Tab-separated table of C-alpha atoms and ligand atoms in Angstrom:
chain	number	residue	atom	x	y	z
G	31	UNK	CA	-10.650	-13.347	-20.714
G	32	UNK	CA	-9.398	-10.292	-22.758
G	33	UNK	CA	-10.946	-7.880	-19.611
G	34	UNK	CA	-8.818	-10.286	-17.042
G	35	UNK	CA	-5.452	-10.244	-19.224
G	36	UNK	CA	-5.965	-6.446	-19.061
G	37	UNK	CA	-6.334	-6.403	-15.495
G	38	UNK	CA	-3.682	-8.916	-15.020
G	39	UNK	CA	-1.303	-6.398	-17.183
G	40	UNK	CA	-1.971	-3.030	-15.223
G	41	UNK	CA	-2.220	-5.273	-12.179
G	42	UNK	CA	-5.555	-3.976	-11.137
G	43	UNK	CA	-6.709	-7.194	-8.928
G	44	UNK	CA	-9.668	-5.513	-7.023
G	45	UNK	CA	-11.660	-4.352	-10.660
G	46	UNK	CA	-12.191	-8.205	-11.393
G	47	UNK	CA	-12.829	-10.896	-8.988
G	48	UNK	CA	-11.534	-13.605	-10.946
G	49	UNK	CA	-7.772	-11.098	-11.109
G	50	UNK	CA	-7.976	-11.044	-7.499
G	51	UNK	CA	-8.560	-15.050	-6.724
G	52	UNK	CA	-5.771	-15.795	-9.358
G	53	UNK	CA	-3.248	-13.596	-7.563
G	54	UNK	CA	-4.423	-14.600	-4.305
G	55	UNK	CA	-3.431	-18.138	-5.868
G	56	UNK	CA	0.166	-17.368	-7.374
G	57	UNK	CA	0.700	-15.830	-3.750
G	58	UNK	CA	-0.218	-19.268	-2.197
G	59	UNK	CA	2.165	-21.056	-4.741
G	60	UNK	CA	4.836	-18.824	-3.604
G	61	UNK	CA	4.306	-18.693	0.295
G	62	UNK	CA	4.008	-22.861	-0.587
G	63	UNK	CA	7.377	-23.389	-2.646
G	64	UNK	CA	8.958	-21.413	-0.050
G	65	UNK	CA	8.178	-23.465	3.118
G	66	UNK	CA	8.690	-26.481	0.882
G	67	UNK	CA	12.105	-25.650	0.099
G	68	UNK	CA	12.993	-24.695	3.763
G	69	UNK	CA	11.509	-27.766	5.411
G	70	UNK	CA	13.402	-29.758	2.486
G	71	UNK	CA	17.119	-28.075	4.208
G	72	UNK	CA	16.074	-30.368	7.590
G	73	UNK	CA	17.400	-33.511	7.777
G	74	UNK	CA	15.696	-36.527	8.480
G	75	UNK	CA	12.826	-36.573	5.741
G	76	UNK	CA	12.042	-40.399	4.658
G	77	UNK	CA	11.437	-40.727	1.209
G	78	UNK	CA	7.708	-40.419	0.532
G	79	UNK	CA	8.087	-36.654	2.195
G	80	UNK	CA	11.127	-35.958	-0.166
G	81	UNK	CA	9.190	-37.228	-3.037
G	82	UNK	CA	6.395	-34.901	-1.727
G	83	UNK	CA	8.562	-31.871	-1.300
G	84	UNK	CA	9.950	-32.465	-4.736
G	85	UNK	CA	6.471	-32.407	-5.982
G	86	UNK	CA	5.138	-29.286	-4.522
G	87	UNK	CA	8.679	-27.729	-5.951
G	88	UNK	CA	8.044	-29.096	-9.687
G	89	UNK	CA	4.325	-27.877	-9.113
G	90	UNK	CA	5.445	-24.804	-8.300
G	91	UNK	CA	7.905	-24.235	-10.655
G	92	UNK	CA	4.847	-25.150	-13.233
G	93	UNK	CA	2.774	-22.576	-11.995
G	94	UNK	CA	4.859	-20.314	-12.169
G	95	UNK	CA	6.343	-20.726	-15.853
G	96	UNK	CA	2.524	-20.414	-16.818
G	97	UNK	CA	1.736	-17.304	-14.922
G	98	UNK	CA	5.191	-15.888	-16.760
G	99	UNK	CA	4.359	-16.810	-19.994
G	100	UNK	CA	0.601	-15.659	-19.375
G	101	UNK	CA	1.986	-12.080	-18.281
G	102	UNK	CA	4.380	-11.578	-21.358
G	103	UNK	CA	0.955	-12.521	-23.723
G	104	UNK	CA	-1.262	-10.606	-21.639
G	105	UNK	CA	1.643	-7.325	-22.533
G	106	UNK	CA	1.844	-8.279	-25.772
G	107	UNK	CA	-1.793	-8.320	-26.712
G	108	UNK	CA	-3.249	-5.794	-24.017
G	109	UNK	CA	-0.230	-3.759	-23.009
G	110	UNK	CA	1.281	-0.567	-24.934
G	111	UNK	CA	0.819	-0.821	-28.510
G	112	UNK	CA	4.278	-1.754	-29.757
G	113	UNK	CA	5.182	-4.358	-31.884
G	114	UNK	CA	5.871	-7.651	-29.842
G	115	UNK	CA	9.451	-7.934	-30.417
G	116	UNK	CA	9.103	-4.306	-28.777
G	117	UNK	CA	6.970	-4.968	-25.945
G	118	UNK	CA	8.714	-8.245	-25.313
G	119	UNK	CA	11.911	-5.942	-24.364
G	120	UNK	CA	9.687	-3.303	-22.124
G	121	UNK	CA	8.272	-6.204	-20.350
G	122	UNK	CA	11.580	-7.653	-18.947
G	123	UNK	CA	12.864	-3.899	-18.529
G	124	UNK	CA	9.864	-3.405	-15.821
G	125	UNK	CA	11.551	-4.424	-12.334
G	126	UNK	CA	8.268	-6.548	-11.294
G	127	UNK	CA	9.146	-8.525	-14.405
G	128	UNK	CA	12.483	-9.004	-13.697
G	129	UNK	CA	11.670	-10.376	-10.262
G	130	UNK	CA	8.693	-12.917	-11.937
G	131	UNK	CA	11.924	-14.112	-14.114
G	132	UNK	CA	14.120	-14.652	-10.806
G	133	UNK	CA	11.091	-16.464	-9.939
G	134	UNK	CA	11.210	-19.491	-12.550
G	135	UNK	CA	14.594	-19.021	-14.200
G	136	UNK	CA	16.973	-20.509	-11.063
G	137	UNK	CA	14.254	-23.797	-11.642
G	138	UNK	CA	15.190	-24.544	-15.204
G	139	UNK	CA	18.911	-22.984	-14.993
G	140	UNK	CA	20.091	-26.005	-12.004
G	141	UNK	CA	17.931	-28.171	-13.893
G	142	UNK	CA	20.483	-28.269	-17.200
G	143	UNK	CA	23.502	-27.272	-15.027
G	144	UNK	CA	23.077	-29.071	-11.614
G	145	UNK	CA	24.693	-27.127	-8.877
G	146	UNK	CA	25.060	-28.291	-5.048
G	147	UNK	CA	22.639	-28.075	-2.747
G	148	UNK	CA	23.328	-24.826	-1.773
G	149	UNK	CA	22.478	-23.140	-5.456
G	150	UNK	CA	19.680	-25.033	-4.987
G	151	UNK	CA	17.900	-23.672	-1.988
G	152	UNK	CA	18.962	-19.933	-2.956
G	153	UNK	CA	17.265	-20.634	-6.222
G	154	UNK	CA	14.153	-21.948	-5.087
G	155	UNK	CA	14.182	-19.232	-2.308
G	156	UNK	CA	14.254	-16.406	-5.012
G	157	UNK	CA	10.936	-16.832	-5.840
G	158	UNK	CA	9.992	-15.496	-2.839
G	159	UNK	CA	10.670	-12.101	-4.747
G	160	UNK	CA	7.856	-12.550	-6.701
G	161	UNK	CA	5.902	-11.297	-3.810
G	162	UNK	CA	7.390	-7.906	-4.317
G	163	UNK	CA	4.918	-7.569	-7.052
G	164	UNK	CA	1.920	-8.756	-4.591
G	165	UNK	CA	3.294	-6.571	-1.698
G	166	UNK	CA	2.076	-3.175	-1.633
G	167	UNK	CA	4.232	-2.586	1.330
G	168	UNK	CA	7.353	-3.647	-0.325
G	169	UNK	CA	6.566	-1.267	-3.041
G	170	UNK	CA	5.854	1.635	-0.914
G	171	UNK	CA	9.441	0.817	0.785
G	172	UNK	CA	10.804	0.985	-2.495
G	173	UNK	CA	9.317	4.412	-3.002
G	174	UNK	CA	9.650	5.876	0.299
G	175	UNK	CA	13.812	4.586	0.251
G	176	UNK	CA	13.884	6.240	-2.755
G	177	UNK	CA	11.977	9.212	-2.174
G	178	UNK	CA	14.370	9.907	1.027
G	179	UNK	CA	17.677	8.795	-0.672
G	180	UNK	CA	19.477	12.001	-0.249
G	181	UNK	CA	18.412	12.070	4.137
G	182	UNK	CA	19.526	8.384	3.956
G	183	UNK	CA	22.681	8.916	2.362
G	184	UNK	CA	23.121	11.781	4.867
G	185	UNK	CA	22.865	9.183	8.057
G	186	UNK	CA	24.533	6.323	6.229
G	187	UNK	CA	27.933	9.133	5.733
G	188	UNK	CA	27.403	10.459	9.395
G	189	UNK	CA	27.614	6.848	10.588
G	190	UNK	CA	30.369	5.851	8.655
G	191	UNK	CA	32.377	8.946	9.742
G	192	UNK	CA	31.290	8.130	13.370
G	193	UNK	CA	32.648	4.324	12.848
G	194	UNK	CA	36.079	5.618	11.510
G	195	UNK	CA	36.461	8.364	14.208
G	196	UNK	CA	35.712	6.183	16.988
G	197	UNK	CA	37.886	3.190	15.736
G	198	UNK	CA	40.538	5.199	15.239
G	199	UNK	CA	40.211	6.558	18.649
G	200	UNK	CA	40.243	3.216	20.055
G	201	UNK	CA	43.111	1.783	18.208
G	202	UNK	CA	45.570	5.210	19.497
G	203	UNK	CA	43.920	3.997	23.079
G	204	UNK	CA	44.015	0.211	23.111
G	205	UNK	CA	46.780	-0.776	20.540
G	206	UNK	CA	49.227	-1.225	23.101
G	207	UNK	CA	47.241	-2.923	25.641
G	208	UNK	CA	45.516	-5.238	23.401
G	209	UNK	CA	47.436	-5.375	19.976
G	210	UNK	CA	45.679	-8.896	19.042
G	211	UNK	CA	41.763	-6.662	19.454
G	212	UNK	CA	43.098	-3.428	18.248
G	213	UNK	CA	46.354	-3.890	16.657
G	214	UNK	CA	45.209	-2.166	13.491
G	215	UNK	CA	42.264	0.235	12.757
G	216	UNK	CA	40.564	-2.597	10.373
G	217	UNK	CA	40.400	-4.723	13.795
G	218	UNK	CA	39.552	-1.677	15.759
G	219	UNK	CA	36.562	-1.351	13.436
G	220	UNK	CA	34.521	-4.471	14.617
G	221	UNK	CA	34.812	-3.066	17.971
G	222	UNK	CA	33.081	0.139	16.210
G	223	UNK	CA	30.356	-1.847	14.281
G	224	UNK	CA	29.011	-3.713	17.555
G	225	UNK	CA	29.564	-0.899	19.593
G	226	UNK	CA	27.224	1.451	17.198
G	227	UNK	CA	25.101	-0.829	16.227
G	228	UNK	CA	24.385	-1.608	19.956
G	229	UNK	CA	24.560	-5.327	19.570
G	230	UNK	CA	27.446	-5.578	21.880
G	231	UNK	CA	28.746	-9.401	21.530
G	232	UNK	CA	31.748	-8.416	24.055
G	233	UNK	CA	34.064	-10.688	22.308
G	234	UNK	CA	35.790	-7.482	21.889
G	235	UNK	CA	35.949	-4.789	24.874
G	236	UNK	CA	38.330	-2.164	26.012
G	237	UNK	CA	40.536	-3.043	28.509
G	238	UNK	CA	41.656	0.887	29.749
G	239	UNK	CA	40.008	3.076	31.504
G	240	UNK	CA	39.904	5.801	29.131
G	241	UNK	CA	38.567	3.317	26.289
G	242	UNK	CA	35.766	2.298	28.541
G	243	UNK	CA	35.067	5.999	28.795
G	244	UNK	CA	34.860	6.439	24.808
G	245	UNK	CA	32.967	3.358	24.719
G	246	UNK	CA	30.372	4.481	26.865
G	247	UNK	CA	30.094	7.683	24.541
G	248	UNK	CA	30.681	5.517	21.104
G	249	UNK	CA	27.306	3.464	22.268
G	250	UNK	CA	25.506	6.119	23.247
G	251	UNK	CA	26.215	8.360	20.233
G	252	UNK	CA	25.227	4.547	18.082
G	253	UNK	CA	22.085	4.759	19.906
G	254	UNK	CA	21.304	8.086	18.081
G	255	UNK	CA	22.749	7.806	15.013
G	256	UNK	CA	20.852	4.156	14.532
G	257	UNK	CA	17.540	6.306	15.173
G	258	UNK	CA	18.186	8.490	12.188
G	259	UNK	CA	17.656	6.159	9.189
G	260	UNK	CA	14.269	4.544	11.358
G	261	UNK	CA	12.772	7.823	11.906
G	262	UNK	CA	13.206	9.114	8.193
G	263	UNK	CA	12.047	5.556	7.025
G	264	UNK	CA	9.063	5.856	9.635
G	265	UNK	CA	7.936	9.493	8.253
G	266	UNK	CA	8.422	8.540	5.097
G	267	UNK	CA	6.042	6.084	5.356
G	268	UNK	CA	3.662	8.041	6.716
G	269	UNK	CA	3.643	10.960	4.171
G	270	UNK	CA	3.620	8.138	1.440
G	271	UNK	CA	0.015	6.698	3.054
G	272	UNK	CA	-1.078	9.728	3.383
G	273	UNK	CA	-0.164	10.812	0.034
G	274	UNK	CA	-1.879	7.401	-1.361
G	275	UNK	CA	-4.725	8.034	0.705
G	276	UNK	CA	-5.285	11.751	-0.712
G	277	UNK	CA	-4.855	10.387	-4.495
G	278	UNK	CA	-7.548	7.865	-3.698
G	279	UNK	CA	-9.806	10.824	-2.132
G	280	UNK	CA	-9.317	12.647	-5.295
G	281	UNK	CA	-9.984	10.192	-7.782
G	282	UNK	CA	-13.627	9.856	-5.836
G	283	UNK	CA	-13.781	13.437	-5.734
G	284	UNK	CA	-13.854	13.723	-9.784
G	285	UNK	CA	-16.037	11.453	-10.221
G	286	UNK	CA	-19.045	13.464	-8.191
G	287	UNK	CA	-20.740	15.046	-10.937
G	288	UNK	CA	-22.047	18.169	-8.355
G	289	UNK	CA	-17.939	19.198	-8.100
G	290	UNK	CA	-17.073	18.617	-11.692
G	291	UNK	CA	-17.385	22.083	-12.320
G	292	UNK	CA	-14.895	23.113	-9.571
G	293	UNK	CA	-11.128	23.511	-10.285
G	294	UNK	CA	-8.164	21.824	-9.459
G	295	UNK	CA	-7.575	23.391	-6.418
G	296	UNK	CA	-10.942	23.589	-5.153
G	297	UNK	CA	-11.099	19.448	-5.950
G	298	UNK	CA	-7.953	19.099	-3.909
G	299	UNK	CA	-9.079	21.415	-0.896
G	300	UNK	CA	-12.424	18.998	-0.684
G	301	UNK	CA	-10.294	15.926	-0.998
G	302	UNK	CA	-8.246	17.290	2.437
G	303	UNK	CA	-11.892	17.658	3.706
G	304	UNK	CA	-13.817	14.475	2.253
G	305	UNK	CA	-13.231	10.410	3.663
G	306	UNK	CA	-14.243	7.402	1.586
G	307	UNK	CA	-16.654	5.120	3.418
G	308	UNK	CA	-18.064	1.866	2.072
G	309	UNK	CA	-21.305	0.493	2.765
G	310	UNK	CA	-22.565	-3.317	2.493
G	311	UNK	CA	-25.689	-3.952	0.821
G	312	UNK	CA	-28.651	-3.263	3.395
G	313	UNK	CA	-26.462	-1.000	5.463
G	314	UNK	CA	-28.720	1.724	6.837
G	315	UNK	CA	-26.139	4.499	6.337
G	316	UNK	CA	-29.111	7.843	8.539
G	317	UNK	CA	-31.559	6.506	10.385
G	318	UNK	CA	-34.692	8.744	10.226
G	319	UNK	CA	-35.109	11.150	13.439
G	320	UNK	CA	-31.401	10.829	14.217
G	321	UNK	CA	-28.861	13.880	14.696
G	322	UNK	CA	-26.765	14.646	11.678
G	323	UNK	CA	-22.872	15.456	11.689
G	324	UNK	CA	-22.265	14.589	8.105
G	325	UNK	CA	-23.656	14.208	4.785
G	326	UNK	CA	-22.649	11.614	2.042
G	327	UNK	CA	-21.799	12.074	-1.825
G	328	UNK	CA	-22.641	8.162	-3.778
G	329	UNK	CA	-19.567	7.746	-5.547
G	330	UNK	CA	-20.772	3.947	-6.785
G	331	UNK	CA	-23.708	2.076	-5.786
G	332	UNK	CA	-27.267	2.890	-5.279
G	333	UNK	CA	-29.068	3.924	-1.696
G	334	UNK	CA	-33.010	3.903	-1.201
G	335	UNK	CA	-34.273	6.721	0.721
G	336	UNK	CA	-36.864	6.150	3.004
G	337	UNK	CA	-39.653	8.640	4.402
G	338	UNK	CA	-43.503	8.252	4.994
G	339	UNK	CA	-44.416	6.071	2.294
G	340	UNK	CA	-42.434	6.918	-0.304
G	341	UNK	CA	-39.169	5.237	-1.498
G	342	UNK	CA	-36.840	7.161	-3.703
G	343	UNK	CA	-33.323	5.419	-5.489
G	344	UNK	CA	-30.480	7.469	-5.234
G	345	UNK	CA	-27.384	6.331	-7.318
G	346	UNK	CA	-24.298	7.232	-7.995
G	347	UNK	CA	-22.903	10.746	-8.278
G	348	UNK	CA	-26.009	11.787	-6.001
G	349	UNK	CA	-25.779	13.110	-2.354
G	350	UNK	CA	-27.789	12.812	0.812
G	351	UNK	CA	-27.936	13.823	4.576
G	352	UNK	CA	-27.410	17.828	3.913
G	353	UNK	CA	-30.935	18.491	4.258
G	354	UNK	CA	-30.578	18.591	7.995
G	355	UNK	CA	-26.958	20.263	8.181
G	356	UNK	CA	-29.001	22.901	6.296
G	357	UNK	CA	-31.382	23.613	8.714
G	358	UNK	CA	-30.379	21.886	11.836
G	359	UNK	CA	-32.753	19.215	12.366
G	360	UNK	CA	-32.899	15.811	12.806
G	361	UNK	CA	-32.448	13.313	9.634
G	362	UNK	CA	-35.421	13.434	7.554
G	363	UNK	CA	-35.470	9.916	6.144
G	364	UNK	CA	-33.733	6.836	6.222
G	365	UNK	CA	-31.005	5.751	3.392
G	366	UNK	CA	-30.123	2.300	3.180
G	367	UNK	CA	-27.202	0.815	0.755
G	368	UNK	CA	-29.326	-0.993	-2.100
G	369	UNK	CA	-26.132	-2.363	-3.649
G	370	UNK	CA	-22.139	-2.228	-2.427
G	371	UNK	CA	-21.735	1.376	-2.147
G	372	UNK	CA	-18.268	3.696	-2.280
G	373	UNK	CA	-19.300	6.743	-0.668
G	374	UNK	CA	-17.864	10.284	0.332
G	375	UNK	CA	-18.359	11.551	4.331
G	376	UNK	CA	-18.272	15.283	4.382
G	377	UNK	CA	-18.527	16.585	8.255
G	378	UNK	CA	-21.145	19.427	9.259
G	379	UNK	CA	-17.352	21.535	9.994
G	380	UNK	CA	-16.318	20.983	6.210
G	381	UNK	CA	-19.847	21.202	4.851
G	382	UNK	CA	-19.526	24.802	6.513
G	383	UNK	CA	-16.612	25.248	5.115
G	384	UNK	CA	-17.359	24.264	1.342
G	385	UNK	CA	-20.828	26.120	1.229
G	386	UNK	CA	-19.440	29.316	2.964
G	387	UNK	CA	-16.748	29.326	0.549
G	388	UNK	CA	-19.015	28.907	-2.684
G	389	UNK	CA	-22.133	30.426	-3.102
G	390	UNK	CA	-22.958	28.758	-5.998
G	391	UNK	CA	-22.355	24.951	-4.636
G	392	UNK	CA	-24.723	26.444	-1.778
G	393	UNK	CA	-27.374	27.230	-3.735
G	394	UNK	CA	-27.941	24.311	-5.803
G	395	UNK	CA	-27.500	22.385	-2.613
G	396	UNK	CA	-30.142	24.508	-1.471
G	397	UNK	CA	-32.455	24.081	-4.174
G	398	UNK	CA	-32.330	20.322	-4.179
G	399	UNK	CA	-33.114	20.009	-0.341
G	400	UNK	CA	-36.039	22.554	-1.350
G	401	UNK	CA	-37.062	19.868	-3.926
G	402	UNK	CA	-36.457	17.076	-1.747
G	403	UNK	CA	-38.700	19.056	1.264
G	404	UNK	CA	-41.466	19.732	-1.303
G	405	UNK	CA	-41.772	15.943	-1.876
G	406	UNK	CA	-42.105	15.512	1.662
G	407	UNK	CA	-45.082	17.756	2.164
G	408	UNK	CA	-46.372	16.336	-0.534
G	409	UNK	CA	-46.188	12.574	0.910
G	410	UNK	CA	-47.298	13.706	4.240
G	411	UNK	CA	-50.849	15.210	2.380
G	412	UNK	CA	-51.132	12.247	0.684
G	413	UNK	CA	-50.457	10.482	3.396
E	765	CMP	P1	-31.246	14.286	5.861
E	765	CMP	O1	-32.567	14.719	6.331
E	765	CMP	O2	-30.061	14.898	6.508
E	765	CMP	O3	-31.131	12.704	6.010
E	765	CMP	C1	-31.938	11.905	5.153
E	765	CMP	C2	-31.641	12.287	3.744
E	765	CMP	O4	-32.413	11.657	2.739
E	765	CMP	C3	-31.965	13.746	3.532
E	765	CMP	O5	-31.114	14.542	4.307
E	765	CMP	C4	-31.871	13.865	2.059
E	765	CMP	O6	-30.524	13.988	1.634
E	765	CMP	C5	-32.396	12.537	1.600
E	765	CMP	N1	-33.763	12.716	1.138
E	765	CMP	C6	-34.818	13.078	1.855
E	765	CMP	N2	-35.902	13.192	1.041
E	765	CMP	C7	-35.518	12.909	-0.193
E	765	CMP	C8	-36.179	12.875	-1.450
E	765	CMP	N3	-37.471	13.168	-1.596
E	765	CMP	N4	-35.456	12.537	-2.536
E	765	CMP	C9	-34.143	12.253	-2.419
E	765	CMP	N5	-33.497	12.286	-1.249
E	765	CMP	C10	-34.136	12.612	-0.144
C-alpha cells in the first residue's frame, strides 16, 4: 500500500501493476461520467434511464472524491517532507491537482447551490480535465505550446496585423457599396476572420471588383499564415518525442555497468547511437548460425545463452551478440529472454563507431568474447 501511494504520488503507473489498473479505472470513470452527462442533454429519456444516468453521475462523483482525498494523503504521507498544513498548499498549487479539484468540486458546489441545467452539464463536463493528468499527449502539448511561446506569439501578431490590414482595406473598398457588411471596420472584420481562416460562410462577400481581387489575395495569404502556428506546433512535437525518447535512452544507458565509467558526453553520444528493445519471456532474441548486425546490452531481465550443451544465464547489465561483430562470423549461440527483458540494440555501424573511438571499451569487449570463445572450445572437447 505505502509502495502504491508512492507511485500514485510521482504518478509512476507502469512501476506497479496495481498503479496502472487503478488509473486505467479512474480513466474509465471519467470517459463514463462524461458520456453519461452528454446522453443525459437528449431528450426523451423515460425515467428508469434518468434514474440510471443519475446513478452513474453520483457514482462517479464518488469515485472521484475518493481518488482526491486518496491523492492529498498519498502527498501528505509519501510526498516532500513538509509539514501537512505545508504540503496540503503544494498539492493544490500543482496544476494536475487543480484540474482533479475541477473534477469533483462543480458536483458538490450545484449540489448546495442548485444552478440550471446548463451549470449543470458544464460542471459535470469538467471532469473531463482530469484526463489531462492521464494524457501524456496533453502534457506534451502543454510543453511543446510553451516551449514555442515566443514563434507562436510571433504568428498569432502577424495574423492579427494581417486581419486589421485587410479589413481595413475592405471597409475603404466596400463601405459605400455595402455599408450594412462593411459600414465600419469592426463589421469589416468578420469578413477578415472567415476570409483568413478559410472557412468562408459567404454570408459576407465583396460586391466590387477590386474587393474580390483583395479577397482572392486576403485567402490566399490566410492559407499561409494558418500554416504557421501548425507547422511550429507539428515540429515541436517532434523535437519534444525525440527529446523524451533520448532521456529514456539515457536513463538505460547509466544503468549498463560496462559504460559507467564513461562520461557525460560519451553516455550521451551512445544514447544517439543505442535503441531500447523489449523482449517477452521465451523470445529467442540470435538464433545460432545466423548473420549478426547488432549486439544487445541487458538493461533488466535475464537471457539464457545457448551453445553445444552448455547453458549460461546472462542478466542484467550484461551484453551479448558482439562476439561475431568482432570477428565477422555467424552468431555463435542462441539467447533466449528467460524473463521480460529491457534491452539496448547497438548496430555493427555504431559498434564500429564506439570501439574505434575507445580503446579501452574495445579491449575488455575483447577479452570477454576471448572468455566466452574459450568456453566454447572447451564444450566442444567435452562434447
Ligand atoms: P554472438 O556469437 O554474436 O551471438 C551469440 C552470443 O551469445 C555471443 O555473441 C555472445 O555474446 C554470447 N555468448 C556466447 N558464448 C557465451 C558464453 N560462454 N557465455 C556468455 N555468453 C556467451
Amino acid at each position: 500500500m505505502r509502495a502504491f501511494l508512492t507511485d500514485l504520488v510521482n504518478d509512476a503507473p507502469d512501476r506497479r501493476l496495481s498503479c496502472a489498473i487503478y488509473r486505467k479505472f479512474i480513466f474509465a470513470v471519467v470517459i463514463g461520467a462524461t458520456v453519461g452527462t452528454a446522453l443525459e442533454t437528449s431528450p426523451g429519456h423515460d425515467e428508469p434511464a434518468l434514474a440510471f444516468l443519475k446513478l452513474v453521475d453520483w457514482a462517479a462523483a464518488a469515485v472521484l472524491t475518493f481518488d482526491y482525498v486518496l491523492r492529498v494523503a498519498a502527498f501528505i504521507g509519501h510526498g516532500p517532507s513538509v509539514p501537512p498544513p505545508r504540503a496540503i498548499v503544494r498539492f493544490l498549487l500543482q496544476p494536475l491537482s487543480l484540474f482533479d479539484l475541477l473534477a469533483v468540486a462543480p458536483f458538490y458546489i450545484l449540489l448546495v447551490a442548485p444552478a440550471g441545467t446548463e451549470a449543470h452539464v458544464v460542471g459535470e463536463l469538467l471532469r473531463f480535465v482530469k484526463l489531462a493528468r492521464y494524457s501524456p499527449a496533453l502534457q506534451t502539448l502543454t510543453v511543446v505550446i510553451v516551449r514555442e511561446r515566443r514563434a507562436l506569439e510571433a504568428a498569432l501578431f502577424l495574423t492579427g496585423l494581417l486581419l486589421v490590414v485587410s479589413s481595413t482595406a475592405m471597409y475603404l473598398i466596400e463601405r459605400d457599396a455595402q455599408p450594412d457588411r462593411f459600414g465600419s471596420i469592426p463589421q469589416a472584420m468578420w469578413w477578415g476572420i472567415v476570409t483568413l481562416t478559410t472557412i468562408g460562410y459567404g454570408d459576407v462577400v465583396p460586391a466590387t471588383s477590386v474587393g474580390k481581387v483583395v479577397n482572392g489575395v486576403v485567402a490566399l495569404l490566410g492559407l499561409i499564415m494558418f500554416a504557421l502556428p501548425a507547422s511550429i506546433l507539428a515540429s515541436g512535437f517532434g523535437d519534444e518525442i525525440h527529446r523524451r525518447r533520448f532521456m529514456v535512452t539515457w536513463s538505460l544507458v547509466a544503468k549498463v555497468p560496462f559504460f559507467a565509467h564513461l562520461g557525460a558526453a560519451r553516455i550521451a553520444e551512445l544514447a544517439s547511437m543505442l535503441r531500447p528493445r523489449a523482449a517477452e519471456s521465451g523470445e529467442v532474441v540470435i538464433q545460432v548460425g545466423d548473420q549478426a548486425d547488432c549486439m544487445y546490452f541487458i538493461v533488466t531481465g535475464d537471457v539464457e545463452v545457448t551453445f553445444a550443451n552448455t547453458r549460461v544465464r546472462l542478466k542484467d547489465g550484461d551484453f551479448f551478440g558482439e562476439m561475431a561483430l568482432i570477428v565477422d562470423q555467424p552468431r555463435t549461440a542462441t539467447v533466449t529472454a528467460r524473463t521480460p527483458c529491457n534491452l539496448l540494440v547497438l548496430t555493427r555501424h555504431g559498434f564500429r563507431r564506439i570501439v574505434d573511438a575507445d580503446p579501452g571499451l574495445r579491449a575488455e569487449m575483447e577479452r570477454i568474447a576471448e572468455q566466452r570463445k574459450i568456453e566454447h572450445a572447451r564444450d566442444a572437447v567435452d562434447a
